[in-house]
Amino acid sequence: MSDLQNQIDAGLERAFATHGFAEPNIETLRKATGVSLRTLYKYVPSREEMILRALEYRNSRYMAHVFTEAVETEPNPLESIMDRVATWMDLETTHGCLFHAAVASAPQDEKLRALLNRHKAEMAERAARISGMLGLEDEISVIVEGLMQSWPLRGQGAVEAAKTLCGLMSKTKRSDTE
C-alpha cells in the first residue's frame, strides 16, 4: 500500500472515529485526509468505500496493537490481551467499537456486517490460538465484547472483570483436560 493510500485511510479513520458515520460531509473527510477532492475520489471513489477503507485500516492497527509478539510470550496471554484491549479503548475509542458504530449507522449494509464479523472472528481466533484455547473463540469473543461495551462506564473495573472471566475459563479448560 502506498504512503498516500495510508495517509488517506488514516485520515478517513480519524474523521469517522471523531465525527461518526453520518455527520462528516465530504469536505470534512477531504480535510482529514490532507488531499484534494480529486485525489480522494481517485483513491476512494465513494463514501461507502471510504467507510470500508477506514475500517480496514482500523482493523490492521487494532490487530497490530492487541497481538504484539510480547503478548505471545506472557505467562497469561489472554489476560495480557485484555490489558491491550483496554489500552486500545483508553487511547483510541473511549466510547465504543467503531465497527459496531458503522453497522449501527447502516444496518442493512451487508459489506459492513461482513467486515464486522470478519474483524471479530479474527480477533477471537487469534486470542484463542495465542492462549491455547482453540475451540473457545465464542467465549473469548463474548468476554472481549463485554469489556469493550463496559469500558466507557466501568474503565479498569471492566478489565479486571474480563481478566477474572479469562482466569475462570482457563481453569475450567485445564480441569477438562486433566
CSV table of N, CA and C in Angstrom, one decimal:
chain,number,residue,atom,x,y,z
A,1,MET,N,0.8,-1.2,0.0
A,1,MET,CA,0.0,0.0,0.0
A,1,MET,C,0.9,1.2,0.0
A,2,SER,N,0.5,2.2,-0.8
A,2,SER,CA,1.4,3.4,-0.9
A,2,SER,C,1.2,4.3,0.3
A,3,ASP,N,2.2,5.2,0.5
A,3,ASP,CA,2.2,6.2,1.5
A,3,ASP,C,0.9,7.0,1.4
A,4,LEU,N,0.6,7.4,0.2
A,4,LEU,CA,-0.6,8.3,0.0
A,4,LEU,C,-1.9,7.5,0.4
A,5,GLN,N,-2.0,6.3,0.0
A,5,GLN,CA,-3.2,5.5,0.4
A,5,GLN,C,-3.2,5.4,1.9
A,6,ASN,N,-2.1,5.1,2.6
A,6,ASN,CA,-2.1,5.1,4.0
A,6,ASN,C,-2.5,6.4,4.6
A,7,GLN,N,-2.1,7.5,4.1
A,7,GLN,CA,-2.5,8.8,4.6
A,7,GLN,C,-4.0,9.0,4.4
A,8,ILE,N,-4.5,8.6,3.3
A,8,ILE,CA,-6.0,8.8,3.1
A,8,ILE,C,-6.7,7.9,4.0
A,9,ASP,N,-6.3,6.6,4.2
A,9,ASP,CA,-7.0,5.7,5.0
A,9,ASP,C,-7.0,6.1,6.5
A,10,ALA,N,-5.8,6.6,6.9
A,10,ALA,CA,-5.6,7.1,8.3
A,10,ALA,C,-6.5,8.3,8.6
A,11,GLY,N,-6.6,9.2,7.6
A,11,GLY,CA,-7.4,10.4,7.8
A,11,GLY,C,-8.9,10.1,7.8
A,12,LEU,N,-9.3,9.1,7.0
A,12,LEU,CA,-10.7,8.7,7.0
A,12,LEU,C,-11.0,8.0,8.3
A,13,GLU,N,-10.1,7.2,8.8
A,13,GLU,CA,-10.4,6.5,10.1
A,13,GLU,C,-10.6,7.6,11.2
A,14,ARG,N,-9.6,8.5,11.2
A,14,ARG,CA,-9.7,9.6,12.3
A,14,ARG,C,-11.0,10.4,12.2
A,15,ALA,N,-11.4,10.7,10.9
A,15,ALA,CA,-12.6,11.5,10.7
A,15,ALA,C,-13.9,10.7,11.2
A,16,PHE,N,-14.0,9.5,10.8
A,16,PHE,CA,-15.2,8.7,11.2
A,16,PHE,C,-15.1,8.4,12.7
A,17,ALA,N,-14.0,8.2,13.3
A,17,ALA,CA,-13.9,8.0,14.7
A,17,ALA,C,-14.3,9.2,15.5
A,18,THR,N,-13.9,10.4,15.0
A,18,THR,CA,-14.2,11.6,15.6
A,18,THR,C,-15.7,12.1,15.5
A,19,HIS,N,-16.2,12.0,14.2
A,19,HIS,CA,-17.5,12.6,13.9
A,19,HIS,C,-18.6,11.5,13.7
A,20,GLY,N,-18.3,10.2,13.7
A,20,GLY,CA,-19.3,9.2,13.4
A,20,GLY,C,-19.4,9.0,11.9
A,21,PHE,N,-20.4,8.3,11.5
A,21,PHE,CA,-20.5,7.9,10.1
A,21,PHE,C,-21.5,8.8,9.4
A,22,ALA,N,-22.5,9.4,10.1
A,22,ALA,CA,-23.5,10.2,9.4
A,22,ALA,C,-23.1,11.7,9.3
A,23,GLU,N,-22.4,12.2,10.3
A,23,GLU,CA,-22.1,13.6,10.3
A,23,GLU,C,-21.1,14.2,9.3
A,24,PRO,N,-19.9,13.6,9.1
A,24,PRO,CA,-18.9,14.3,8.3
A,24,PRO,C,-19.3,14.4,6.8
A,25,ASN,N,-19.3,15.6,6.3
A,25,ASN,CA,-19.5,15.8,4.9
A,25,ASN,C,-18.2,15.5,4.1
A,26,ILE,N,-18.3,15.5,2.8
A,26,ILE,CA,-17.1,15.2,2.0
A,26,ILE,C,-16.0,16.2,2.3
A,27,GLU,N,-16.3,17.4,2.5
A,27,GLU,CA,-15.2,18.4,2.8
A,27,GLU,C,-14.5,18.1,4.1
A,28,THR,N,-15.2,17.7,5.1
A,28,THR,CA,-14.6,17.2,6.4
A,28,THR,C,-13.7,16.0,6.1
A,29,LEU,N,-14.2,15.1,5.3
A,29,LEU,CA,-13.4,13.9,5.1
A,29,LEU,C,-12.2,14.2,4.2
A,30,ARG,N,-12.3,15.1,3.3
A,30,ARG,CA,-11.2,15.5,2.4
A,30,ARG,C,-10.1,16.2,3.3
A,31,LYS,N,-10.5,17.1,4.2
A,31,LYS,CA,-9.6,17.8,5.0
A,31,LYS,C,-8.9,16.8,5.9
A,32,ALA,N,-9.6,15.9,6.4
A,32,ALA,CA,-9.0,14.9,7.3
A,32,ALA,C,-7.9,14.1,6.6
A,33,THR,N,-8.0,13.9,5.3
A,33,THR,CA,-7.1,13.1,4.6
A,33,THR,C,-5.9,13.9,4.1
A,34,GLY,N,-6.1,15.2,4.0
A,34,GLY,CA,-5.0,16.1,3.6
A,34,GLY,C,-4.7,16.1,2.1
A,35,VAL,N,-5.7,15.6,1.3
A,35,VAL,CA,-5.5,15.6,-0.2
A,35,VAL,C,-6.6,16.4,-0.8
A,36,SER,N,-6.5,16.6,-2.1
A,36,SER,CA,-7.5,17.3,-2.9
A,36,SER,C,-8.7,16.4,-3.1
A,37,LEU,N,-9.8,17.0,-3.4
A,37,LEU,CA,-11.1,16.2,-3.6
A,37,LEU,C,-10.8,15.2,-4.8
A,38,ARG,N,-10.2,15.7,-5.8
A,38,ARG,CA,-9.9,14.8,-7.0
A,38,ARG,C,-9.1,13.6,-6.6
A,39,THR,N,-8.0,13.8,-5.8
A,39,THR,CA,-7.2,12.7,-5.3
A,39,THR,C,-8.0,11.8,-4.4
A,40,LEU,N,-8.8,12.3,-3.5
A,40,LEU,CA,-9.6,11.5,-2.6
A,40,LEU,C,-10.5,10.6,-3.4
A,41,TYR,N,-11.2,11.1,-4.4
A,41,TYR,CA,-12.1,10.3,-5.2
A,41,TYR,C,-11.3,9.4,-6.2
A,42,LYS,N,-10.1,9.7,-6.5
A,42,LYS,CA,-9.3,8.8,-7.4
A,42,LYS,C,-9.0,7.5,-6.6
A,43,TYR,N,-8.6,7.7,-5.3
A,43,TYR,CA,-8.2,6.6,-4.5
A,43,TYR,C,-9.4,5.9,-3.8
A,44,VAL,N,-10.5,6.6,-3.5
A,44,VAL,CA,-11.6,6.1,-2.8
A,44,VAL,C,-12.9,6.7,-3.5
A,45,PRO,N,-13.5,6.0,-4.4
A,45,PRO,CA,-14.5,6.6,-5.3
A,45,PRO,C,-15.9,6.8,-4.7
A,46,SER,N,-16.1,6.3,-3.5
A,46,SER,CA,-17.5,6.5,-2.9
A,46,SER,C,-17.4,6.6,-1.4
A,47,ARG,N,-18.4,7.2,-0.8
A,47,ARG,CA,-18.5,7.2,0.6
A,47,ARG,C,-18.5,5.8,1.3
A,48,GLU,N,-19.2,4.9,0.7
A,48,GLU,CA,-19.3,3.5,1.2
A,48,GLU,C,-17.9,3.0,1.2
A,49,GLU,N,-17.1,3.2,0.1
A,49,GLU,CA,-15.7,2.7,0.1
A,49,GLU,C,-14.9,3.4,1.1
A,50,MET,N,-15.1,4.7,1.4
A,50,MET,CA,-14.4,5.4,2.4
A,50,MET,C,-14.5,4.8,3.7
A,51,ILE,N,-15.8,4.4,4.1
A,51,ILE,CA,-16.0,3.8,5.3
A,51,ILE,C,-15.3,2.4,5.4
A,52,LEU,N,-15.5,1.6,4.4
A,52,LEU,CA,-14.8,0.3,4.4
A,52,LEU,C,-13.3,0.4,4.5
A,53,ARG,N,-12.7,1.4,3.7
A,53,ARG,CA,-11.3,1.6,3.8
A,53,ARG,C,-10.8,2.0,5.2
A,54,ALA,N,-11.6,2.9,5.8
A,54,ALA,CA,-11.3,3.4,7.2
A,54,ALA,C,-11.3,2.2,8.1
A,55,LEU,N,-12.3,1.4,8.0
A,55,LEU,CA,-12.4,0.2,8.9
A,55,LEU,C,-11.3,-0.8,8.7
A,56,GLU,N,-11.0,-1.1,7.4
A,56,GLU,CA,-9.9,-2.0,7.1
A,56,GLU,C,-8.6,-1.5,7.8
A,57,TYR,N,-8.4,-0.2,7.6
A,57,TYR,CA,-7.2,0.4,8.2
A,57,TYR,C,-7.2,0.3,9.8
A,58,ARG,N,-8.4,0.5,10.3
A,58,ARG,CA,-8.6,0.4,11.8
A,58,ARG,C,-8.3,-1.0,12.2
A,59,ASN,N,-8.8,-2.0,11.5
A,59,ASN,CA,-8.6,-3.4,11.8
A,59,ASN,C,-7.1,-3.7,11.8
A,60,SER,N,-6.4,-3.3,10.9
A,60,SER,CA,-4.9,-3.6,10.9
A,60,SER,C,-4.2,-3.0,12.0
A,61,ARG,N,-4.6,-1.8,12.4
A,61,ARG,CA,-4.0,-1.1,13.5
A,61,ARG,C,-4.3,-1.8,14.8
A,62,TYR,N,-5.6,-2.2,15.0
A,62,TYR,CA,-6.1,-2.9,16.2
A,62,TYR,C,-5.4,-4.2,16.4
A,63,MET,N,-5.3,-5.0,15.3
A,63,MET,CA,-4.6,-6.3,15.4
A,63,MET,C,-3.2,-6.1,15.8
A,64,ALA,N,-2.5,-5.2,15.2
A,64,ALA,CA,-1.1,-4.9,15.5
A,64,ALA,C,-0.9,-4.5,16.9
A,65,HIS,N,-1.8,-3.7,17.4
A,65,HIS,CA,-1.7,-3.2,18.8
A,65,HIS,C,-2.0,-4.4,19.8
A,66,VAL,N,-3.1,-5.1,19.6
A,66,VAL,CA,-3.5,-6.1,20.6
A,66,VAL,C,-2.6,-7.3,20.6
A,67,PHE,N,-2.2,-7.7,19.4
A,67,PHE,CA,-1.5,-9.0,19.2
A,67,PHE,C,0.0,-8.8,18.9
A,68,THR,N,0.7,-8.1,19.8
A,68,THR,CA,2.1,-8.0,19.7
A,68,THR,C,2.8,-9.3,20.0
A,69,GLU,N,4.1,-9.4,19.6
A,69,GLU,CA,4.9,-10.6,19.9
A,69,GLU,C,5.0,-10.7,21.4
A,70,ALA,N,5.1,-9.7,22.2
A,70,ALA,CA,5.2,-9.7,23.6
A,70,ALA,C,4.0,-10.5,24.3
A,71,VAL,N,2.8,-10.3,23.7
A,71,VAL,CA,1.7,-11.0,24.3
A,71,VAL,C,1.8,-12.5,24.2
A,72,GLU,N,2.4,-13.0,23.2
A,72,GLU,CA,2.6,-14.4,23.0
A,72,GLU,C,3.5,-15.0,24.0
A,73,THR,N,4.4,-14.3,24.6
A,73,THR,CA,5.4,-14.8,25.5
A,73,THR,C,5.0,-14.6,27.0
A,74,GLU,N,3.9,-13.9,27.2
A,74,GLU,CA,3.4,-13.7,28.6
A,74,GLU,C,2.9,-15.0,29.2
A,75,PRO,N,3.0,-15.1,30.5
A,75,PRO,CA,2.5,-16.3,31.2
A,75,PRO,C,1.0,-16.5,31.1
A,76,ASN,N,0.3,-15.4,31.1
A,76,ASN,CA,-1.2,-15.4,30.9
A,76,ASN,C,-1.5,-14.6,29.7
A,77,PRO,N,-1.4,-15.1,28.5
A,77,PRO,CA,-1.5,-14.3,27.3
A,77,PRO,C,-3.0,-13.7,27.1
A,78,LEU,N,-4.0,-14.4,27.6
A,78,LEU,CA,-5.3,-13.9,27.4
A,78,LEU,C,-5.6,-12.7,28.3
A,79,GLU,N,-5.0,-12.7,29.5
A,79,GLU,CA,-5.1,-11.6,30.4
A,79,GLU,C,-4.3,-10.4,29.8
A,80,SER,N,-3.2,-10.7,29.2
A,80,SER,CA,-2.4,-9.6,28.5
A,80,SER,C,-3.2,-9.0,27.4
A,81,ILE,N,-3.9,-9.9,26.7
A,81,ILE,CA,-4.8,-9.4,25.6
A,81,ILE,C,-5.8,-8.4,26.1
A,82,MET,N,-6.4,-8.8,27.2
A,82,MET,CA,-7.4,-7.9,27.8
A,82,MET,C,-6.8,-6.6,28.2
A,83,ASP,N,-5.6,-6.6,28.7
A,83,ASP,CA,-4.9,-5.3,29.0
A,83,ASP,C,-4.7,-4.5,27.7
A,84,ARG,N,-4.3,-5.2,26.7
A,84,ARG,CA,-4.1,-4.5,25.4
A,84,ARG,C,-5.4,-3.9,24.8
A,85,VAL,N,-6.5,-4.6,25.0
A,85,VAL,CA,-7.8,-4.1,24.5
A,85,VAL,C,-8.1,-2.9,25.3
A,86,ALA,N,-7.9,-2.9,26.6
A,86,ALA,CA,-8.2,-1.8,27.5
A,86,ALA,C,-7.4,-0.6,27.1
A,87,THR,N,-6.1,-0.8,26.8
A,87,THR,CA,-5.2,0.3,26.4
A,87,THR,C,-5.8,0.9,25.1
A,88,TRP,N,-6.2,0.0,24.2
A,88,TRP,CA,-6.8,0.5,22.9
A,88,TRP,C,-8.0,1.4,23.2
A,89,MET,N,-8.9,0.9,24.0
A,89,MET,CA,-10.1,1.6,24.4
A,89,MET,C,-9.7,3.0,25.0
A,90,ASP,N,-8.8,3.0,25.8
A,90,ASP,CA,-8.4,4.2,26.5
A,90,ASP,C,-7.8,5.2,25.5
A,91,LEU,N,-7.0,4.7,24.6
A,91,LEU,CA,-6.3,5.6,23.7
A,91,LEU,C,-7.1,6.0,22.4
A,92,GLU,N,-7.8,5.0,21.9
A,92,GLU,CA,-8.4,5.1,20.6
A,92,GLU,C,-9.9,5.3,20.5
A,93,THR,N,-10.6,4.7,21.4
A,93,THR,CA,-12.1,4.7,21.3
A,93,THR,C,-12.8,4.6,22.6
A,94,THR,N,-12.8,5.6,23.3
A,94,THR,CA,-13.3,5.6,24.7
A,94,THR,C,-14.9,5.4,24.7
A,95,HIS,N,-15.5,5.5,23.6
A,95,HIS,CA,-17.0,5.4,23.6
A,95,HIS,C,-17.5,4.2,22.8
A,96,GLY,N,-16.7,3.2,22.6
A,96,GLY,CA,-17.3,2.0,22.0
A,96,GLY,C,-16.6,1.6,20.7
A,97,CYS,N,-17.0,0.5,20.1
A,97,CYS,CA,-16.4,-0.1,19.0
A,97,CYS,C,-16.8,0.6,17.7
A,98,LEU,N,-15.8,1.1,16.9
A,98,LEU,CA,-16.1,1.8,15.7
A,98,LEU,C,-16.8,0.8,14.6
A,99,PHE,N,-16.5,-0.4,14.7
A,99,PHE,CA,-17.1,-1.4,13.8
A,99,PHE,C,-18.6,-1.5,14.1
A,100,HIS,N,-18.9,-1.6,15.3
A,100,HIS,CA,-20.4,-1.7,15.7
A,100,HIS,C,-21.1,-0.4,15.4
A,101,ALA,N,-20.4,0.7,15.5
A,101,ALA,CA,-21.0,2.0,15.2
A,101,ALA,C,-21.3,2.1,13.7
A,102,ALA,N,-20.4,1.6,12.9
A,102,ALA,CA,-20.6,1.6,11.4
A,102,ALA,C,-21.8,0.8,11.1
A,103,VAL,N,-21.9,-0.4,11.6
A,103,VAL,CA,-23.1,-1.2,11.3
A,103,VAL,C,-24.4,-0.6,11.8
A,104,ALA,N,-24.3,0.1,13.0
A,104,ALA,CA,-25.5,0.7,13.5
A,104,ALA,C,-25.9,1.9,12.6
A,105,SER,N,-25.0,2.5,11.9
A,105,SER,CA,-25.3,3.6,11.1
A,105,SER,C,-25.9,3.2,9.7
A,106,ALA,N,-25.7,1.9,9.4
A,106,ALA,CA,-26.2,1.4,8.1
A,106,ALA,C,-26.5,-0.1,8.3
A,107,PRO,N,-27.5,-0.4,9.1
A,107,PRO,CA,-27.8,-1.8,9.5
A,107,PRO,C,-28.1,-2.8,8.4
A,108,GLN,N,-28.5,-2.3,7.2
A,108,GLN,CA,-28.7,-3.2,6.1
A,108,GLN,C,-27.5,-3.4,5.2
A,109,ASP,N,-26.4,-2.8,5.5
A,109,ASP,CA,-25.2,-2.9,4.6
A,109,ASP,C,-24.5,-4.2,4.9
A,110,GLU,N,-24.6,-5.1,3.9
A,110,GLU,CA,-24.0,-6.4,4.1
A,110,GLU,C,-22.5,-6.4,4.1
A,111,LYS,N,-21.9,-5.5,3.4
A,111,LYS,CA,-20.4,-5.4,3.4
A,111,LYS,C,-19.9,-4.9,4.8
A,112,LEU,N,-20.6,-4.0,5.4
A,112,LEU,CA,-20.2,-3.6,6.7
A,112,LEU,C,-20.4,-4.7,7.7
A,113,ARG,N,-21.5,-5.5,7.6
A,113,ARG,CA,-21.8,-6.6,8.5
A,113,ARG,C,-20.7,-7.7,8.3
A,114,ALA,N,-20.3,-7.9,7.1
A,114,ALA,CA,-19.3,-8.9,6.8
A,114,ALA,C,-18.0,-8.5,7.4
A,115,LEU,N,-17.6,-7.2,7.3
A,115,LEU,CA,-16.4,-6.7,7.8
A,115,LEU,C,-16.4,-6.8,9.4
A,116,LEU,N,-17.5,-6.4,10.0
A,116,LEU,CA,-17.6,-6.6,11.4
A,116,LEU,C,-17.4,-8.0,11.8
A,117,ASN,N,-18.1,-8.9,11.2
A,117,ASN,CA,-18.0,-10.4,11.5
A,117,ASN,C,-16.5,-10.9,11.3
A,118,ARG,N,-15.9,-10.5,10.2
A,118,ARG,CA,-14.5,-10.9,10.0
A,118,ARG,C,-13.6,-10.3,11.0
A,119,HIS,N,-13.7,-9.1,11.4
A,119,HIS,CA,-12.9,-8.4,12.4
A,119,HIS,C,-13.0,-9.2,13.8
A,120,LYS,N,-14.3,-9.4,14.2
A,120,LYS,CA,-14.5,-10.1,15.5
A,120,LYS,C,-14.0,-11.5,15.5
A,121,ALA,N,-14.2,-12.2,14.3
A,121,ALA,CA,-13.8,-13.6,14.2
A,121,ALA,C,-12.2,-13.7,14.3
A,122,GLU,N,-11.6,-12.8,13.6
A,122,GLU,CA,-10.1,-12.8,13.5
A,122,GLU,C,-9.6,-12.5,14.9
A,123,MET,N,-10.2,-11.6,15.6
A,123,MET,CA,-9.7,-11.3,17.0
A,123,MET,C,-9.9,-12.5,17.9
A,124,ALA,N,-11.0,-13.1,17.9
A,124,ALA,CA,-11.3,-14.3,18.7
A,124,ALA,C,-10.4,-15.5,18.4
A,125,GLU,N,-10.2,-15.7,17.1
A,125,GLU,CA,-9.3,-16.8,16.7
A,125,GLU,C,-7.9,-16.6,17.1
A,126,ARG,N,-7.4,-15.4,16.9
A,126,ARG,CA,-6.0,-15.1,17.3
A,126,ARG,C,-5.8,-15.2,18.8
A,127,ALA,N,-6.8,-14.7,19.6
A,127,ALA,CA,-6.7,-14.8,21.0
A,127,ALA,C,-6.7,-16.2,21.5
A,128,ALA,N,-7.6,-17.0,20.9
A,128,ALA,CA,-7.7,-18.4,21.3
A,128,ALA,C,-6.4,-19.2,20.9
A,129,ARG,N,-5.9,-18.9,19.8
A,129,ARG,CA,-4.7,-19.6,19.3
A,129,ARG,C,-3.5,-19.2,20.3
A,130,ILE,N,-3.3,-17.9,20.5
A,130,ILE,CA,-2.2,-17.5,21.3
A,130,ILE,C,-2.3,-18.0,22.8
A,131,SER,N,-3.5,-18.1,23.3
A,131,SER,CA,-3.7,-18.5,24.7
A,131,SER,C,-3.9,-20.0,24.8
A,132,GLY,N,-3.8,-20.8,23.7
A,132,GLY,CA,-4.0,-22.2,23.8
A,132,GLY,C,-5.5,-22.6,24.1
A,133,MET,N,-6.4,-21.8,23.7
A,133,MET,CA,-7.8,-22.1,24.0
A,133,MET,C,-8.6,-22.2,22.7
A,134,LEU,N,-8.0,-22.8,21.7
A,134,LEU,CA,-8.8,-23.1,20.5
A,134,LEU,C,-10.1,-23.9,20.8
A,135,GLY,N,-11.1,-23.5,20.2
A,135,GLY,CA,-12.4,-24.1,20.5
A,135,GLY,C,-13.3,-23.2,21.4
A,136,LEU,N,-12.6,-22.2,22.0
A,136,LEU,CA,-13.3,-21.3,22.9
A,136,LEU,C,-13.4,-19.9,22.3
A,137,GLU,N,-13.4,-19.8,21.0
A,137,GLU,CA,-13.4,-18.5,20.4
A,137,GLU,C,-14.7,-17.7,20.7
A,138,ASP,N,-15.8,-18.4,20.8
A,138,ASP,CA,-17.1,-17.7,21.1
A,138,ASP,C,-17.0,-17.1,22.5
A,139,GLU,N,-16.5,-17.9,23.5
A,139,GLU,CA,-16.4,-17.4,24.8
A,139,GLU,C,-15.4,-16.2,24.9
A,140,ILE,N,-14.3,-16.3,24.2
A,140,ILE,CA,-13.4,-15.2,24.2
A,140,ILE,C,-14.0,-14.0,23.6
A,141,SER,N,-14.7,-14.2,22.5
A,141,SER,CA,-15.4,-13.0,21.9
A,141,SER,C,-16.4,-12.3,22.8
A,142,VAL,N,-17.1,-13.1,23.5
A,142,VAL,CA,-18.1,-12.5,24.5
A,142,VAL,C,-17.4,-11.7,25.6
A,143,ILE,N,-16.3,-12.2,26.0
A,143,ILE,CA,-15.5,-11.5,27.1
A,143,ILE,C,-15.0,-10.2,26.5
A,144,VAL,N,-14.4,-10.3,25.3
A,144,VAL,CA,-13.8,-9.0,24.8
A,144,VAL,C,-14.9,-8.0,24.4
A,145,GLU,N,-16.0,-8.5,23.9
A,145,GLU,CA,-17.1,-7.6,23.6
A,145,GLU,C,-17.7,-7.0,24.8
A,146,GLY,N,-17.8,-7.8,25.9
A,146,GLY,CA,-18.2,-7.3,27.2
A,146,GLY,C,-17.3,-6.2,27.7
A,147,LEU,N,-16.0,-6.5,27.6
A,147,LEU,CA,-15.0,-5.5,28.0
A,147,LEU,C,-15.2,-4.2,27.2
A,148,MET,N,-15.3,-4.3,25.9
A,148,MET,CA,-15.4,-3.1,25.1
A,148,MET,C,-16.7,-2.3,25.4
A,149,GLN,N,-17.8,-3.0,25.6
A,149,GLN,CA,-19.0,-2.3,25.9
A,149,GLN,C,-19.0,-1.7,27.3
A,150,SER,N,-18.4,-2.4,28.2
A,150,SER,CA,-18.4,-1.9,29.6
A,150,SER,C,-17.3,-0.8,29.9
A,151,TRP,N,-16.3,-0.8,29.0
A,151,TRP,CA,-15.2,0.2,29.2
A,151,TRP,C,-15.7,1.6,29.5
A,152,PRO,N,-16.6,2.2,28.6
A,152,PRO,CA,-16.9,3.6,28.9
A,152,PRO,C,-17.5,3.9,30.2
A,153,LEU,N,-18.2,2.9,30.8
A,153,LEU,CA,-18.8,3.0,32.1
A,153,LEU,C,-18.0,2.6,33.3
A,154,ARG,N,-17.2,1.5,33.1
A,154,ARG,CA,-16.5,0.9,34.2
A,154,ARG,C,-15.0,1.0,34.2
A,155,GLY,N,-14.4,1.4,33.1
A,155,GLY,CA,-13.0,1.5,32.9
A,155,GLY,C,-12.2,0.3,33.4
A,156,GLN,N,-11.3,0.5,34.3
A,156,GLN,CA,-10.4,-0.6,34.8
A,156,GLN,C,-11.2,-1.7,35.5
A,157,GLY,N,-12.4,-1.4,36.0
A,157,GLY,CA,-13.2,-2.4,36.6
A,157,GLY,C,-13.7,-3.4,35.6
A,158,ALA,N,-13.9,-3.0,34.4
A,158,ALA,CA,-14.3,-3.9,33.3
A,158,ALA,C,-13.1,-4.8,32.9
A,159,VAL,N,-11.9,-4.2,32.9
A,159,VAL,CA,-10.7,-5.0,32.6
A,159,VAL,C,-10.5,-6.1,33.7
A,160,GLU,N,-10.7,-5.7,34.9
A,160,GLU,CA,-10.5,-6.8,36.0
A,160,GLU,C,-11.6,-7.8,35.9
A,161,ALA,N,-12.8,-7.5,35.6
A,161,ALA,CA,-13.9,-8.5,35.4
A,161,ALA,C,-13.5,-9.4,34.2
A,162,ALA,N,-13.1,-8.8,33.1
A,162,ALA,CA,-12.7,-9.6,31.9
A,162,ALA,C,-11.6,-10.6,32.3
A,163,LYS,N,-10.6,-10.1,33.0
A,163,LYS,CA,-9.5,-11.0,33.4
A,163,LYS,C,-9.9,-12.1,34.4
A,164,THR,N,-10.9,-11.8,35.2
A,164,THR,CA,-11.4,-12.8,36.1
A,164,THR,C,-12.1,-13.9,35.3
A,165,LEU,N,-12.9,-13.5,34.3
A,165,LEU,CA,-13.6,-14.5,33.5
A,165,LEU,C,-12.6,-15.3,32.7
A,166,CYS,N,-11.5,-14.7,32.2
A,166,CYS,CA,-10.5,-15.4,31.5
A,166,CYS,C,-9.8,-16.4,32.4
A,167,GLY,N,-9.5,-16.1,33.6
A,167,GLY,CA,-8.9,-17.0,34.5
A,167,GLY,C,-9.8,-18.2,34.8
A,168,LEU,N,-11.1,-17.9,35.0
A,168,LEU,CA,-12.1,-19.0,35.2
A,168,LEU,C,-12.2,-19.9,34.0
A,169,MET,N,-12.2,-19.3,32.9
A,169,MET,CA,-12.2,-20.1,31.6
A,169,MET,C,-11.0,-21.0,31.5
A,170,SER,N,-9.8,-20.4,31.8
A,170,SER,CA,-8.6,-21.1,31.8
A,170,SER,C,-8.6,-22.3,32.8
A,171,LYS,N,-9.0,-22.1,34.0
A,171,LYS,CA,-9.1,-23.1,35.0
A,171,LYS,C,-10.0,-24.2,34.5
A,172,THR,N,-11.2,-23.9,34.0
A,172,THR,CA,-12.1,-24.9,33.5
A,172,THR,C,-11.5,-25.7,32.4
A,173,LYS,N,-10.8,-25.1,31.5
A,173,LYS,CA,-10.2,-25.8,30.4
A,173,LYS,C,-9.1,-26.7,30.9
A,174,ARG,N,-8.3,-26.3,31.9
A,174,ARG,CA,-7.3,-27.2,32.4
A,174,ARG,C,-7.9,-28.4,33.1
A,175,SER,N,-9.0,-28.1,33.9
A,175,SER,CA,-9.6,-29.3,34.6
A,175,SER,C,-10.3,-30.2,33.6
A,176,ASP,N,-10.8,-29.7,32.5
A,176,ASP,CA,-11.4,-30.6,31.5
A,176,ASP,C,-10.4,-31.5,30.8
A,177,THR,N,-9.1,-31.0,30.7
A,177,THR,CA,-8.1,-31.8,30.0
A,177,THR,C,-7.3,-32.8,31.0
A,178,GLU,N,-7.6,-32.6,32.3
A,178,GLU,CA,-6.8,-33.4,33.3
A,178,GLU,C,-7.6,-34.7,33.5
